[in-house]
Every structure is written in C-alpha cells, then in structure tokens.
Amino acid sequence: MQVGNANTSTGITVGCQPIEEVKQFTYLGSVLSNDGNTEADVNCRIGKASGVFQRLRQVWSTTTINTKTKIRLYNTIVLPTAIYASETWKITMRIARKLNVFHQRCLRRILGITYLDHITNDEILRRCNSRKLQDIVTERRVRFAGHILRLPEQRHSRTAIKWTPLEGKRKKGRPVKTWRATFKEDLQDIGTKWEEVESVASNRERWRTLVAQCAKSHRRN
C-alpha cells in the first residue's frame, strides 16, 4: 500500500514476485487506508461491535437481569470491540456522529426506550452513567499520547508524533484532518499548548490530571 497522493505504482517485488498494491488492508485488527482516513476502520469496528451486541440480544431483553448488570456487560464486552485502537483515530464530525449514534442506539435498546418515547440523549447517558462515545475515545487518545510523549526520543512513535515534513507540497484546498490536528484540539480543550506538550507529559501526575480534566470538560458539553 502506497500512502499519500502519488499516482504512480511502486512496483515492489519480493523473491521476484510482485506485491499486490491495495488501497487498504487490515493489520493487527485495524483497517489501514492509503489516504490516512480512519473512517473505514471506524465503520469496521462499529460493524463488529453491532454483531457482538446482537448476539447478546436475549441478555438485553430479559427481565431477570437488572439494568446495572446489563450496562456492565455492555461496557465490558461491546464497547471494547467498538473502540479497539481508537487512540489512533483522527476524529471528524462525521466520525463523531457515527460513534455517538451507535452508542445511543445500544443504550436505548438496553433500557427498552425508543426515540418515540421522546427521552433526550443526555437523559439516556445519565441513566446509564455513561458519556458520549466520542468523549470516551478522546480520553483514551489523550492518555495514549502521554505514553508516547514519555518514550525515549529515539523511538519511532515518539519521532512520528512531533515530526513535520521538510519538503513536499500540499494540495490546494482545506487541509485534510490529521491525528495531530485532532490531538491539538484535545489540548486546546484542556488549556495546553502544542509547544509545551512534551514538558507537560513528562510529569505523569500532571498528565493524569489533564486526562481527568479532559473527561470532565467533555461531560459538560
């Protein structure tokens, strides 16, 4: 798979055998795309989580299991499937909406509430002691970024998170949303500047406080 805007074929061969060039493939359970878009992976995770949720439909509909236990099962079995590797996602409004809609649909099913009951999404979250799924993903991303920023400087992941290309031209038009742009928005929400993020992340206790602050900030939204 060739990443970027190049239209020419790389023509890579291994043992005289040409390697098929694809636009996306699955690696360690995540769907990688040549344009860096994470929507295909999000769609895949939601599809898998929906399948898990449906296989437990008898659990959600039974009256012999209380709602608190059902929510615990949902948080333990379904949610991890939906947000696997979500720390690496770049979030657009479209993706955020997909995540929140999936989460709401599941919670309403567990509570036995439909949209015809005219109960708001915020009330559904309150009854389930939950948050918007995009906010859960945000908290995971900020926590993950802290781990990366504390790695030794020679580690590739540490280099990648701060690296800026020295050459090349960007296409005209609105810049494509990137993971770094998403993370910078997270930092803005918690009052931290991109220029000082490494020094802040080096202090584990301070970073934990910021992660908690991020979660509270999104709970108010």
PDB file of N, CA and C in Angstrom, residues 131-132 135 213-221:
ATOM      1  N   ARG A 131     -21.103   8.370  28.971  1.00  0.00           N
ATOM      2  CA  ARG A 131     -20.781   9.598  28.248  1.00  0.00           C
ATOM      3  C   ARG A 131     -20.920   9.354  26.756  1.00  0.00           C
ATOM      4  N   LYS A 132     -20.837  10.433  25.978  1.00  0.00           N
ATOM      5  CA  LYS A 132     -20.790  10.270  24.533  1.00  0.00           C
ATOM      6  C   LYS A 132     -19.588   9.401  24.176  1.00  0.00           C
ATOM      7  N   ASP A 135     -16.386  11.159  23.428  1.00  0.00           N
ATOM      8  CA  ASP A 135     -15.660  11.665  24.588  1.00  0.00           C
ATOM      9  C   ASP A 135     -14.823  10.570  25.245  1.00  0.00           C
ATOM     10  N   GLN A 213      -9.287  16.065  33.566  1.00  0.00           N
ATOM     11  CA  GLN A 213      -9.872  17.361  33.218  1.00  0.00           C
ATOM     12  C   GLN A 213     -10.529  17.298  31.850  1.00  0.00           C
ATOM     13  N   CYS A 214      -9.896  16.581  30.937  1.00  0.00           N
ATOM     14  CA  CYS A 214     -10.446  16.411  29.590  1.00  0.00           C
ATOM     15  C   CYS A 214     -11.789  15.697  29.659  1.00  0.00           C
ATOM     16  N   ALA A 215     -11.859  14.643  30.479  1.00  0.00           N
ATOM     17  CA  ALA A 215     -13.100  13.880  30.628  1.00  0.00           C
ATOM     18  C   ALA A 215     -14.208  14.761  31.203  1.00  0.00           C
ATOM     19  N   LYS A 216     -13.871  15.574  32.220  1.00  0.00           N
ATOM     20  CA  LYS A 216     -14.868  16.449  32.830  1.00  0.00           C
ATOM     21  C   LYS A 216     -15.326  17.519  31.850  1.00  0.00           C
ATOM     22  N   SER A 217     -14.370  18.037  31.066  1.00  0.00           N
ATOM     23  CA  SER A 217     -14.692  19.067  30.082  1.00  0.00           C
ATOM     24  C   SER A 217     -15.715  18.562  29.081  1.00  0.00           C
ATOM     25  N   HIS A 218     -15.529  17.321  28.618  1.00  0.00           N
ATOM     26  CA  HIS A 218     -16.446  16.761  27.632  1.00  0.00           C
ATOM     27  C   HIS A 218     -17.780  16.373  28.262  1.00  0.00           C
ATOM     28  N   ARG A 219     -17.767  16.054  29.559  1.00  0.00           N
ATOM     29  CA  ARG A 219     -19.030  15.718  30.224  1.00  0.00           C
ATOM     30  C   ARG A 219     -19.950  16.932  30.271  1.00  0.00           C
ATOM     31  N   ARG A 220     -19.341  18.129  30.320  1.00  0.00           N
ATOM     32  CA  ARG A 220     -20.150  19.351  30.398  1.00  0.00           C
ATOM     33  C   ARG A 220     -20.724  19.739  29.044  1.00  0.00           C
ATOM     34  N   ASN A 221     -20.132  19.209  27.956  1.00  0.00           N
ATOM     35  CA  ASN A 221     -20.564  19.568  26.600  1.00  0.00           C
ATOM     36  C   ASN A 221     -21.765  18.767  26.160  1.00  0.00           C
TER      37      ASN A 221
END
